[in-house]
Coordinates of C-alpha atoms in Angstrom, one line a residue:
M1 CA -81.7 -65.0 -95.0
G2 CA -83.1 -66.1 -98.3
K3 CA -85.3 -63.0 -98.8
F4 CA -82.1 -60.7 -98.7
S5 CA -80.1 -62.7 -101.3
I6 CA -81.8 -61.2 -104.5
P7 CA -81.3 -57.5 -103.5
K8 CA -77.7 -58.3 -102.4
L9 CA -77.1 -60.0 -105.7
G10 CA -78.6 -57.0 -107.6
F11 CA -76.4 -54.7 -105.6
L12 CA -73.3 -56.7 -106.4
L13 CA -74.3 -56.7 -110.1
L14 CA -74.7 -53.0 -110.1
C15 CA -71.2 -52.5 -108.5
C16 CA -69.7 -54.8 -111.2
L17 CA -71.5 -52.9 -114.0
A18 CA -70.3 -49.6 -112.5
A19 CA -66.7 -50.8 -112.4
L20 CA -67.0 -52.1 -115.9
T21 CA -68.4 -48.8 -117.2
E22 CA -65.6 -46.9 -115.5
A23 CA -63.0 -49.2 -117.0
T24 CA -64.4 -48.7 -120.6
Y25 CA -65.1 -45.0 -120.3
V26 CA -62.5 -43.2 -122.3
K27 CA -62.4 -39.4 -122.6
Y28 CA -61.7 -39.3 -126.3
K29 CA -64.9 -41.0 -127.0
D30 CA -67.0 -38.6 -125.0
P31 CA -68.3 -35.7 -127.2
K32 CA -69.0 -33.7 -124.0
Q33 CA -65.3 -33.5 -123.2
P34 CA -63.4 -30.4 -124.5
L35 CA -61.6 -30.9 -127.9
G36 CA -58.2 -30.5 -126.3
V37 CA -58.9 -33.1 -123.7
R38 CA -60.1 -35.6 -126.3
I39 CA -57.0 -35.1 -128.4
K40 CA -54.6 -35.4 -125.5
D41 CA -56.4 -38.5 -124.1
L42 CA -56.3 -40.3 -127.5
M43 CA -52.7 -39.3 -128.2
R44 CA -51.4 -40.7 -125.0
R45 CA -52.9 -44.1 -125.9
M46 CA -51.4 -44.3 -129.4
T47 CA -48.3 -46.3 -130.4
L48 CA -45.9 -45.0 -133.0
A49 CA -47.4 -47.4 -135.6
E50 CA -50.9 -46.0 -134.9
K51 CA -49.7 -42.4 -135.2
I52 CA -47.9 -43.0 -138.5
G53 CA -51.0 -44.8 -139.8
Q54 CA -53.0 -41.6 -139.2
M55 CA -50.5 -39.7 -141.3
T56 CA -51.0 -42.1 -144.3
Q57 CA -53.6 -41.5 -147.0
I58 CA -53.9 -44.3 -149.6
E59 CA -55.9 -44.8 -152.8
R60 CA -59.2 -46.7 -152.6
T61 CA -57.9 -49.5 -154.9
V62 CA -55.4 -50.6 -152.3
A63 CA -57.5 -49.8 -149.2
T64 CA -58.5 -53.4 -148.3
P65 CA -60.0 -54.1 -144.9
D66 CA -56.7 -55.8 -144.0
A67 CA -54.6 -52.8 -145.0
M68 CA -56.8 -50.5 -143.0
K69 CA -56.6 -52.6 -139.9
N70 CA -53.0 -53.8 -140.0
Y71 CA -51.5 -50.3 -140.8
F72 CA -54.1 -48.2 -138.9
I73 CA -54.6 -46.1 -142.1
G74 CA -55.9 -42.7 -141.3
S75 CA -57.3 -41.7 -144.7
V76 CA -58.4 -43.0 -148.1
L77 CA -58.9 -41.1 -151.3
S78 CA -60.3 -41.5 -154.8
G79 CA -57.8 -40.3 -157.4
G80 CA -59.3 -38.4 -160.4
G81 CA -61.8 -40.8 -161.9
S82 CA -61.2 -43.6 -159.4
V83 CA -64.7 -45.0 -158.7
P84 CA -66.1 -48.2 -157.2
A85 CA -67.9 -49.0 -160.5
Q86 CA -68.7 -47.3 -163.7
K87 CA -71.8 -45.1 -163.3
A88 CA -71.8 -46.2 -159.6
T89 CA -74.9 -45.2 -157.6
P90 CA -74.6 -43.3 -154.3
E91 CA -75.5 -46.5 -152.5
T92 CA -72.5 -48.3 -154.1
W93 CA -70.2 -45.4 -153.0
I94 CA -71.6 -45.6 -149.4
E95 CA -71.1 -49.4 -149.3
M96 CA -67.5 -49.0 -150.3
V97 CA -66.7 -46.2 -147.8
N98 CA -68.5 -48.1 -145.0
T99 CA -66.5 -51.3 -145.7
M100 CA -63.3 -49.4 -145.2
Q101 CA -64.6 -47.5 -142.2
K102 CA -65.7 -50.8 -140.4
A103 CA -62.1 -52.0 -140.7
S104 CA -60.8 -48.8 -139.2
L105 CA -63.3 -49.0 -136.3
S106 CA -62.3 -52.6 -135.6
T107 CA -58.8 -51.5 -134.6
R108 CA -57.7 -51.3 -130.9
L109 CA -58.5 -47.6 -130.6
G110 CA -61.3 -47.4 -133.2
I111 CA -60.1 -44.2 -134.8
P112 CA -62.3 -43.5 -137.9
M113 CA -60.6 -43.0 -141.3
I114 CA -61.5 -39.9 -143.4
Y115 CA -62.3 -40.4 -147.0
G116 CA -61.4 -37.6 -149.5
I117 CA -62.2 -36.9 -153.1
D118 CA -61.7 -34.1 -155.6
A119 CA -65.0 -32.2 -155.8
V120 CA -63.7 -29.2 -157.7
H121 CA -66.8 -28.2 -159.7
G122 CA -69.5 -30.2 -158.0
H123 CA -69.1 -33.9 -157.1
N124 CA -67.3 -34.4 -160.4
N125 CA -66.3 -38.0 -160.2
V126 CA -69.8 -39.2 -159.6
Y127 CA -72.4 -40.2 -162.3
K128 CA -75.5 -38.0 -162.3
A129 CA -74.0 -35.4 -159.9
T130 CA -74.3 -31.7 -160.7
I131 CA -71.3 -30.4 -162.6
F132 CA -71.1 -26.7 -161.9
P133 CA -69.0 -24.3 -164.0
H134 CA -65.3 -24.5 -163.4
N135 CA -63.8 -21.7 -161.2
I136 CA -62.8 -19.5 -164.1
G137 CA -66.5 -19.0 -164.9
L138 CA -67.5 -18.5 -161.2
G139 CA -64.9 -15.7 -160.8
V140 CA -66.7 -13.8 -163.6
T141 CA -69.9 -13.7 -161.4
R142 CA -68.1 -11.8 -158.6
D143 CA -70.9 -13.3 -156.5
P144 CA -69.7 -14.8 -153.2
N145 CA -73.2 -15.8 -152.2
L146 CA -73.6 -17.8 -155.3
V147 CA -70.4 -19.8 -154.7
K148 CA -71.4 -20.3 -151.1
R149 CA -74.6 -21.9 -152.4
I150 CA -72.6 -24.0 -154.8
G151 CA -70.5 -25.1 -151.8
E152 CA -73.7 -26.1 -149.9
A153 CA -75.1 -28.1 -152.9
T154 CA -71.7 -29.8 -153.5
A155 CA -71.4 -30.7 -149.8
L156 CA -74.8 -32.4 -149.9
E157 CA -74.0 -34.4 -153.0
V158 CA -70.6 -35.5 -151.6
R159 CA -72.2 -36.6 -148.3
A160 CA -74.9 -38.4 -150.4
T161 CA -72.2 -40.8 -151.4
G162 CA -70.9 -41.2 -147.9
I163 CA -67.8 -39.0 -148.3
P164 CA -66.9 -36.3 -145.7
Y165 CA -63.9 -34.6 -147.2
V166 CA -63.2 -32.7 -150.4
F167 CA -59.9 -31.5 -152.0
A168 CA -61.5 -28.1 -152.8
P169 CA -61.4 -25.2 -153.4
C170 CA -58.4 -24.4 -155.5
I171 CA -57.5 -20.8 -154.6
A172 CA -54.7 -20.4 -157.1
V173 CA -54.2 -17.0 -158.6
C174 CA -53.6 -17.9 -162.3
R175 CA -51.2 -15.3 -163.7
D176 CA -50.6 -17.0 -167.1
P177 CA -53.4 -18.7 -169.1
R178 CA -50.8 -21.1 -170.6
W179 CA -51.1 -23.0 -167.4
G180 CA -53.2 -26.2 -167.8
R181 CA -54.9 -25.5 -164.5
C182 CA -56.0 -22.0 -165.2
Y183 CA -59.7 -22.9 -165.2
E184 CA -59.3 -24.1 -161.6
S185 CA -58.5 -20.5 -160.7
Y186 CA -61.2 -17.9 -160.1
S187 CA -59.1 -14.9 -161.3
E188 CA -55.7 -13.3 -162.0
D189 CA -56.7 -10.8 -159.3
H190 CA -56.3 -12.0 -155.7
K191 CA -59.2 -9.9 -154.5
I192 CA -61.7 -11.9 -156.6
V193 CA -60.1 -15.2 -155.4
Q194 CA -60.4 -13.9 -151.8
M195 CA -64.1 -13.1 -152.3
M196 CA -64.7 -16.6 -153.7
T197 CA -63.3 -18.3 -150.6
E198 CA -66.9 -18.0 -149.4
I199 CA -67.3 -21.4 -151.0
I200 CA -65.6 -22.8 -147.9
T201 CA -68.5 -21.5 -145.8
G202 CA -70.8 -23.4 -148.1
L203 CA -68.9 -26.6 -147.9
Q204 CA -68.1 -26.6 -144.1
G205 CA -70.8 -24.3 -142.7
G206 CA -70.5 -20.9 -141.1
L207 CA -68.1 -20.4 -138.2
P208 CA -69.6 -20.1 -134.7
V209 CA -69.3 -16.6 -133.4
H210 CA -66.6 -17.0 -130.8
S211 CA -64.4 -19.6 -132.6
K212 CA -60.6 -19.4 -132.2
K213 CA -58.6 -18.2 -135.1
G214 CA -57.3 -21.0 -137.3
V215 CA -59.3 -23.8 -135.7
P216 CA -61.0 -25.9 -138.3
F217 CA -64.8 -26.1 -138.3
V218 CA -67.2 -28.5 -140.0
A219 CA -70.9 -28.1 -139.1
G220 CA -72.1 -31.7 -138.9
K221 CA -73.3 -34.5 -141.1
N222 CA -74.5 -32.5 -144.1
K223 CA -71.2 -30.6 -144.4
V224 CA -67.7 -31.7 -145.6
A225 CA -64.2 -30.7 -144.6
A226 CA -62.7 -28.5 -147.2
C227 CA -59.1 -28.1 -148.5
A228 CA -57.6 -24.8 -149.7
K229 CA -55.0 -25.6 -152.4
H230 CA -52.2 -25.5 -153.6
Y231 CA -50.1 -23.7 -151.0
V232 CA -48.6 -21.5 -152.3
G233 CA -47.9 -19.8 -155.7
D234 CA -49.1 -22.6 -158.0
G235 CA -50.7 -20.1 -160.4
G236 CA -47.5 -18.0 -160.8
T237 CA -45.1 -20.5 -162.4
T238 CA -42.8 -19.4 -165.3
K239 CA -44.6 -19.5 -168.6
G240 CA -47.5 -21.2 -166.9
I241 CA -45.7 -24.5 -166.9
N242 CA -47.5 -26.8 -164.4
E243 CA -45.6 -27.8 -161.2
N244 CA -42.8 -25.4 -162.2
N245 CA -41.0 -22.6 -160.5
T246 CA -42.7 -19.4 -159.3
V247 CA -40.1 -16.6 -159.4
I248 CA -41.3 -13.8 -157.3
S249 CA -40.2 -11.7 -154.3
W250 CA -41.5 -12.4 -150.7
N251 CA -43.6 -9.2 -151.0
G252 CA -45.0 -10.4 -154.4
L253 CA -45.8 -13.8 -152.9
L254 CA -47.5 -12.2 -149.9
G255 CA -49.4 -9.7 -152.1
I256 CA -50.7 -11.9 -154.9
H257 CA -50.6 -15.6 -154.0
M258 CA -51.1 -15.6 -150.2
P259 CA -54.1 -13.4 -149.5
A260 CA -56.8 -16.0 -150.2
Y261 CA -55.1 -18.3 -147.6
F262 CA -55.7 -15.6 -144.9
N263 CA -59.4 -15.7 -145.8
S264 CA -59.6 -19.5 -145.9
I265 CA -57.9 -19.8 -142.4
A266 CA -60.3 -17.1 -141.0
K267 CA -63.2 -19.2 -142.3
G268 CA -62.0 -22.3 -140.4
V269 CA -60.8 -24.3 -143.4
A270 CA -60.0 -27.8 -142.2
T271 CA -57.1 -28.6 -144.4
I272 CA -54.5 -27.1 -146.8
M273 CA -52.7 -28.9 -149.6
T274 CA -49.2 -28.1 -150.5
S275 CA -48.3 -27.3 -154.2
Y276 CA -46.1 -29.4 -156.5
S277 CA -44.5 -26.1 -157.6
S278 CA -41.4 -24.4 -156.2
W279 CA -40.9 -20.8 -154.9
N280 CA -37.6 -19.4 -156.2
G281 CA -36.2 -22.9 -156.7
K282 CA -37.4 -24.4 -153.4
K283 CA -40.0 -27.2 -153.6
M284 CA -43.1 -26.2 -151.7
H285 CA -43.4 -29.8 -150.3
A286 CA -40.0 -29.3 -148.7
N287 CA -40.4 -25.7 -147.6
H288 CA -40.3 -25.6 -143.8
D289 CA -40.2 -21.8 -143.7
L290 CA -43.5 -21.5 -145.5
V291 CA -45.4 -24.6 -144.2
T292 CA -44.3 -24.6 -140.6
D293 CA -43.0 -21.2 -139.7
F294 CA -45.4 -19.1 -141.7
L295 CA -48.6 -21.2 -142.2
K296 CA -48.7 -23.0 -138.9
N297 CA -46.8 -20.7 -136.5
K298 CA -47.5 -17.2 -137.9
L299 CA -50.9 -17.6 -139.4
K300 CA -52.0 -20.0 -136.6
F301 CA -53.5 -22.6 -138.9
R302 CA -54.7 -25.5 -136.7
G303 CA -56.0 -27.9 -139.3
F304 CA -53.8 -30.4 -141.1
V305 CA -51.5 -29.9 -144.1
I306 CA -51.8 -32.6 -146.7
S307 CA -49.4 -33.4 -149.6
D308 CA -50.5 -33.6 -153.2
W309 CA -50.7 -36.9 -155.0
Q310 CA -47.2 -38.5 -154.7
G311 CA -46.1 -35.0 -153.7
L312 CA -43.2 -36.3 -151.6
D313 CA -41.9 -38.4 -154.5
R314 CA -41.7 -35.3 -156.6
I315 CA -39.4 -33.5 -154.1
T316 CA -36.6 -35.2 -156.1
S317 CA -36.0 -35.1 -159.8
P318 CA -36.7 -37.7 -161.2
P319 CA -39.5 -38.4 -158.8
H320 CA -38.9 -41.2 -156.2
A321 CA -35.1 -41.0 -156.9
N322 CA -34.4 -40.8 -153.1
Y323 CA -37.6 -41.6 -151.3
S324 CA -36.2 -41.7 -147.8
Y325 CA -34.8 -38.2 -148.3
S326 CA -38.2 -37.1 -149.7
V327 CA -40.0 -38.4 -146.6
E328 CA -37.5 -36.6 -144.3
A329 CA -37.8 -33.3 -146.2
G330 CA -41.6 -33.4 -146.6
V331 CA -42.6 -34.5 -143.1
G332 CA -39.8 -32.4 -141.7
A333 CA -41.2 -29.3 -143.6
G334 CA -44.5 -29.7 -141.8
I335 CA -46.7 -32.0 -144.0
D336 CA -49.1 -33.8 -141.7
M337 CA -50.9 -36.2 -144.0
V338 CA -49.2 -37.8 -146.9
M339 CA -51.1 -38.7 -150.1
V340 CA -48.9 -41.8 -150.8
P341 CA -51.2 -43.1 -152.6
Y342 CA -50.2 -46.8 -153.6
N343 CA -46.9 -47.9 -152.1
F344 CA -47.9 -47.1 -148.5
T345 CA -45.7 -49.7 -146.8
E346 CA -42.6 -48.0 -148.1
F347 CA -43.7 -44.7 -146.7
I348 CA -44.6 -46.2 -143.3
D349 CA -41.4 -48.1 -143.1
D350 CA -39.2 -45.1 -144.0
L351 CA -41.0 -42.8 -141.6
T352 CA -40.9 -45.3 -138.8
Y353 CA -37.1 -45.8 -139.3
Q354 CA -36.5 -42.1 -139.3
V355 CA -38.5 -41.5 -136.1
K356 CA -36.8 -44.5 -134.3
N357 CA -33.4 -43.1 -135.3
N358 CA -34.1 -39.5 -134.3
I359 CA -33.9 -38.2 -137.9
I360 CA -37.5 -36.9 -137.5
P361 CA -38.3 -35.9 -134.0
M362 CA -41.3 -37.4 -132.2
S363 CA -42.6 -33.9 -131.6
R364 CA -43.1 -33.5 -135.4
I365 CA -45.2 -36.7 -135.5
D366 CA -47.2 -35.6 -132.5
D367 CA -47.9 -32.2 -134.2
A368 CA -49.2 -34.0 -137.3
V369 CA -51.4 -36.5 -135.5
K370 CA -52.9 -33.8 -133.2
R371 CA -53.9 -31.8 -136.3
I372 CA -55.4 -34.8 -138.0
L373 CA -57.4 -35.9 -134.9
R374 CA -58.5 -32.3 -134.4
V375 CA -60.2 -32.3 -137.8
K376 CA -61.7 -35.7 -137.2
F377 CA -63.1 -34.7 -133.8
V378 CA -64.4 -31.3 -135.1
M379 CA -66.2 -33.1 -138.0
G380 CA -68.0 -35.4 -135.6
L381 CA -66.4 -38.5 -137.3
F382 CA -66.0 -40.2 -133.9
E383 CA -69.8 -39.8 -133.2
N384 CA -70.9 -40.5 -136.8
P385 CA -68.3 -42.6 -138.5
M386 CA -70.6 -44.5 -140.8
A387 CA -72.3 -43.1 -143.9
D388 CA -76.1 -43.5 -144.3
N389 CA -78.5 -43.5 -147.1
S390 CA -80.5 -40.5 -145.9
L391 CA -79.1 -38.1 -148.6
V392 CA -78.9 -40.4 -151.6
N393 CA -81.7 -38.4 -153.4
Q394 CA -79.6 -35.2 -153.3
L395 CA -77.7 -35.8 -156.6
G396 CA -78.4 -33.4 -159.4
S397 CA -79.3 -30.0 -158.1
Q398 CA -79.7 -27.2 -160.6
A399 CA -76.7 -25.2 -161.8
R400 CA -78.4 -22.9 -164.4
E401 CA -78.1 -19.7 -162.3
A402 CA -74.3 -20.2 -162.1
V403 CA -74.0 -20.8 -165.8
R404 CA -76.1 -17.7 -166.7
K405 CA -74.0 -15.5 -164.4
S406 CA -70.6 -16.9 -165.6
L407 CA -71.0 -16.0 -169.3
V408 CA -69.3 -12.9 -170.6
L409 CA -70.6 -11.1 -173.7
L410 CA -67.5 -9.8 -175.6
K411 CA -69.1 -8.5 -178.7
N412 CA -72.7 -7.8 -179.7
G413 CA -73.4 -6.6 -183.2
E414 CA -71.4 -4.1 -185.3
S415 CA -72.4 -1.3 -183.1
A416 CA -74.3 -0.6 -179.8
D417 CA -77.5 0.4 -181.7
K418 CA -77.5 -2.8 -183.8
P419 CA -77.1 -5.7 -181.3
L420 CA -77.5 -9.3 -182.4
L421 CA -78.3 -10.6 -178.9
P422 CA -80.7 -11.5 -177.4
L423 CA -81.7 -13.8 -180.3
P424 CA -85.3 -14.0 -181.3
K425 CA -86.9 -17.4 -180.3
K426 CA -89.3 -17.2 -183.3
A427 CA -87.4 -17.6 -186.6
T428 CA -88.0 -19.7 -189.7
K429 CA -84.8 -21.7 -189.6
I430 CA -81.6 -21.4 -187.5
L431 CA -78.3 -23.2 -187.8
V432 CA -76.4 -24.6 -184.8
A433 CA -72.8 -25.6 -185.6
G434 CA -69.4 -26.4 -184.1
T435 CA -67.6 -29.3 -182.3
H436 CA -68.8 -28.2 -178.9
A437 CA -72.5 -27.6 -179.6
D438 CA -73.7 -31.1 -178.8
N439 CA -71.0 -32.4 -176.5
L440 CA -71.6 -32.6 -172.8
G441 CA -68.1 -33.8 -172.1
Y442 CA -66.5 -30.8 -173.9
Q443 CA -68.9 -28.5 -172.0
C444 CA -67.7 -29.9 -168.6
G445 CA -64.0 -30.0 -169.3
G446 CA -61.4 -31.8 -167.3
W447 CA -62.0 -33.2 -163.8
T448 CA -65.3 -34.6 -164.9
I449 CA -66.1 -38.3 -164.3
T450 CA -62.4 -39.0 -165.2
W451 CA -59.3 -37.0 -164.4
Q452 CA -58.7 -35.6 -167.9
G453 CA -62.5 -35.4 -168.8
L454 CA -64.2 -37.1 -171.7
G455 CA -65.8 -36.2 -175.0
G456 CA -69.4 -37.2 -176.0
N457 CA -72.7 -37.3 -174.3
D458 CA -72.5 -40.6 -172.4
L459 CA -70.4 -39.5 -169.4
T460 CA -73.2 -38.3 -167.2
T461 CA -76.6 -36.6 -167.3
G462 CA -77.1 -33.0 -168.4
T463 CA -78.2 -30.7 -171.2
T464 CA -76.0 -29.9 -174.2
I465 CA -76.2 -26.4 -175.7
L466 CA -77.9 -27.8 -178.8
Q467 CA -80.5 -29.4 -176.7
A468 CA -81.0 -26.2 -174.7
V469 CA -81.5 -24.2 -177.9
K470 CA -84.1 -26.7 -179.1
N471 CA -85.8 -26.5 -175.7
T472 CA -85.9 -22.7 -175.8
V473 CA -86.9 -21.6 -179.3
D474 CA -90.5 -21.3 -180.6
S475 CA -92.1 -24.6 -181.6
S476 CA -92.4 -23.3 -185.2
T477 CA -88.6 -22.6 -185.4
Q478 CA -86.6 -25.2 -187.4
V479 CA -83.2 -26.0 -185.8
V480 CA -80.6 -27.5 -188.1
Y481 CA -77.5 -29.0 -186.6
S482 CA -74.3 -29.4 -188.6
E483 CA -71.0 -29.9 -186.7
N484 CA -68.7 -28.5 -189.4
P485 CA -70.8 -27.3 -192.4
D486 CA -69.1 -26.0 -195.6
A487 CA -69.7 -22.5 -196.8
G488 CA -72.0 -23.7 -199.7
F489 CA -74.3 -25.5 -197.2
V490 CA -74.6 -22.3 -195.1
K491 CA -75.2 -20.0 -198.1
S492 CA -77.9 -22.2 -199.5
G493 CA -79.6 -22.9 -196.2
E494 CA -81.5 -19.6 -195.9
F495 CA -80.9 -19.4 -192.1
S496 CA -82.2 -16.6 -190.1
Y497 CA -79.0 -16.7 -187.9
A498 CA -76.5 -19.2 -186.6
I499 CA -75.0 -20.2 -183.3
V500 CA -71.5 -21.6 -183.5
V501 CA -70.1 -23.4 -180.4
V502 CA -66.4 -24.1 -180.5
G503 CA -63.4 -24.3 -178.1
E504 CA -60.9 -26.5 -176.4
P505 CA -61.0 -30.2 -175.8
P506 CA -61.1 -31.3 -172.1
Y507 CA -57.7 -31.5 -170.3
A508 CA -56.4 -31.4 -166.7
E509 CA -53.1 -30.3 -165.1
T510 CA -49.9 -30.7 -167.2
Y511 CA -51.9 -32.1 -170.2
G512 CA -53.5 -28.7 -170.5
D513 CA -50.3 -26.7 -170.6
S514 CA -50.3 -24.8 -174.0
L515 CA -48.0 -22.3 -175.6
N516 CA -50.4 -21.5 -178.5
L517 CA -53.8 -21.3 -176.8
T518 CA -55.8 -21.9 -180.0
I519 CA -59.3 -23.0 -180.6
S520 CA -59.3 -26.7 -181.6
E521 CA -59.7 -27.5 -185.3
P522 CA -62.0 -27.4 -187.1
G523 CA -63.3 -24.6 -184.9
P524 CA -61.7 -21.7 -186.7
K525 CA -62.8 -23.1 -190.1
T526 CA -66.4 -23.5 -188.9
I527 CA -66.4 -19.9 -187.7
Y528 CA -65.3 -18.7 -191.2
N529 CA -67.6 -20.9 -193.1
V530 CA -70.7 -20.0 -191.0
C531 CA -70.1 -16.4 -190.1
G532 CA -69.0 -15.5 -193.7
S533 CA -72.5 -16.3 -194.9
V534 CA -75.0 -15.6 -192.1
K535 CA -75.4 -13.5 -189.0
C536 CA -73.8 -15.6 -186.2
V537 CA -73.0 -15.7 -182.5
V538 CA -69.9 -17.6 -181.6
V539 CA -69.9 -19.3 -178.1
V540 CA -66.4 -20.2 -176.9
I541 CA -66.1 -23.2 -174.6
S542 CA -62.6 -23.0 -173.0
G543 CA -60.7 -23.1 -169.7
R544 CA -59.1 -19.7 -170.3
P545 CA -58.9 -16.9 -172.8
V546 CA -57.9 -18.3 -176.2
V547 CA -56.8 -16.8 -179.5
V548 CA -59.8 -15.0 -181.1
Q549 CA -58.4 -11.8 -182.5
P550 CA -58.2 -13.2 -186.1
F551 CA -61.9 -13.6 -186.4
V552 CA -63.4 -11.1 -184.0
S553 CA -64.2 -8.8 -186.9
S554 CA -66.0 -11.5 -188.9
V555 CA -68.3 -12.6 -186.1
H556 CA -71.4 -10.7 -185.2
A557 CA -71.5 -11.6 -181.5
L558 CA -69.0 -13.3 -179.2
V559 CA -69.6 -15.1 -175.9
A560 CA -67.1 -16.5 -173.5
A561 CA -68.9 -19.5 -171.8
W562 CA -65.8 -21.0 -170.2
L563 CA -66.5 -24.6 -169.0
P564 CA -70.2 -24.3 -168.0
G565 CA -70.8 -27.9 -166.8
T566 CA -73.8 -30.1 -167.2
E567 CA -76.4 -27.3 -167.4
G568 CA -76.2 -26.1 -171.0
Q569 CA -79.7 -24.6 -170.6
G570 CA -78.1 -21.7 -168.7
V571 CA -76.3 -20.7 -171.9
A572 CA -79.6 -20.7 -173.9
D573 CA -81.3 -18.8 -171.1
V574 CA -79.0 -15.8 -171.8
L575 CA -78.6 -16.1 -175.6
F576 CA -82.4 -15.9 -176.0
G577 CA -83.0 -13.1 -173.5
D578 CA -84.8 -14.9 -170.7
Y579 CA -82.0 -13.4 -168.6
G580 CA -79.5 -10.7 -169.3
F581 CA -75.7 -11.0 -169.7
T582 CA -74.1 -9.7 -166.5
G583 CA -70.6 -11.4 -166.4
K584 CA -67.4 -9.3 -166.3
L585 CA -64.0 -10.8 -167.2
A586 CA -62.0 -12.0 -164.2
R587 CA -59.1 -12.6 -166.5
T588 CA -57.4 -10.4 -169.1
W589 CA -58.1 -11.5 -172.7
F590 CA -54.9 -11.1 -174.7
K591 CA -54.4 -10.2 -178.3
T592 CA -51.6 -12.6 -179.0
V593 CA -49.8 -15.2 -176.9
D594 CA -46.5 -13.2 -177.3
Q595 CA -47.9 -10.7 -174.8
L596 CA -48.1 -13.4 -172.0
P597 CA -47.8 -13.2 -169.1
M598 CA -50.0 -10.0 -169.0
N599 CA -52.2 -9.1 -166.1
V600 CA -54.1 -6.0 -165.1
G601 CA -51.8 -3.4 -163.8
D602 CA -48.8 -4.5 -165.9
S603 CA -46.8 -1.8 -167.7
H604 CA -47.2 -3.6 -171.0
Y605 CA -51.0 -4.0 -170.6
D606 CA -52.6 -3.9 -174.0
P607 CA -55.4 -6.4 -174.0
L608 CA -58.0 -7.4 -176.6
F609 CA -60.6 -7.3 -173.9
P610 CA -59.5 -5.8 -170.5
F611 CA -60.0 -7.3 -167.1
G612 CA -63.5 -6.3 -165.9
F613 CA -64.9 -6.1 -169.5
G614 CA -68.3 -7.5 -170.3
L615 CA -71.3 -6.1 -172.3
T616 CA -74.7 -6.4 -170.7
T617 CA -78.1 -7.1 -172.1
K618 CA -81.6 -6.7 -170.6
P619 CA -84.0 -9.7 -170.3
T620 CA -86.6 -9.6 -173.0
H621 CA -90.2 -10.7 -172.8
Q622 CA -90.7 -12.7 -175.9
N623 CA -93.9 -14.5 -176.9

């Protein structure tokens, strides 16, 4: 008998193991199962608390392991400039994200959280990341392949810090440059904005051939989920006032502000963010017709709809005046994930009460959670929830090509046969002047390291325009820098020519709303002092067209450089003729602010420089 006991024991052990495996096998954890089966299997296991947790997105500063575990939090975000440490390394970011993720995975069902961040012109919160030109400059390039490559580079840098989700791109159609977010818009023309949705393909990867319309797609660990924002009409508000009311007919909304959403959905965009603004007096965060009936049902969008920062609070005026109403209106309108971001227990309690009391139907909660899980499954978050260090060396790819192609040459010499540009590299002595010539923060604009942006050169790594000029000119050329020289200094300096770099200070959102659109002082004075005494090229660093008409006649050459980002070398590349100017205005340049709003095709169209304008130069081969 003895010799049969070991095989028998082994057989029994195998039976037990098989039974155990069968007991722990769950379909939602099996990547071989179809997407629909995984979603259904996980949904039927979830309690109401677990479902509402998935709908809740909280700020990193309150995302403790206990909060993640106890409330089953589905998502965490970094607000603008919210970082684990000043000048944090990719490794520090990864450690923070993984700490939160471990807490999520330790819950009963182990549903991974998704971490989101604004990466609106590169991975802009992160020290040493590449800061690309803001969208207003990219629209000028009319180059969808370029923005696709920018999307690819951004995705790698975001993943390098352990983050799988970005609140980008902004596909607003800015119809009034007085809007403080105009630089986040590619153009006043929806056709250019539609073209630029190719950045989604760069961020998420190209759609598989037979993919279903509207189903989100993210191609693995080197890609990120994207977010088309802000749905819909954010760039059309009255007088460009941020978060205000867009007054336009249904056909106007469909014809101008909606088209880029058609393209984004066709490209498999994973998420869409609702706008703070209203359409004909109705807050977008509470607009069931547009969020549920049109976006989800008619356009067949299958990803999830996310609110903006405290977007539900702002359904009422003043914000948060009647929060339970805001929760009912926002979730009822079709918002799936709510960017709370701090007081998440209030949101969870209110929503739980409303579901339990049949104020919000369970079917609405199930719709939201299915959509959120769909994105998480599609991204491979269940298979690869933890960030790793394999991409940490990806920070800091080159943005020079984007800068070169985004510049618009508005004036070049007194006549076509006497151009000033390209500038000679070999000259006895040249002057570089202006507030923006040696200021990396001004060059990058808002949404850079902090929400509103910073002045100075200590925010991150990069090349200022002054440094780029010094790098480019002949070694025998003397470069003199004076931020705001007086006329006497310029006259007595015997300069061969001058480069004046002036513009707007950094700003974001409402802080950028402006009724006068002027170049910051002492910019205009610097232009007069310098250009009155020596041949000069004025480079304007701004988030939109600004008032230049008073001094166009007194400058010899004029360049719109927008907000070029960290790679100032791209500006020098074109000023000195290593590359030619190719950019064409994607925005109308007004004569006076009294003309606004004024867009191409308007009956009162009388611009200083029309939409599509841009002089060109040929590259030169200088010694």
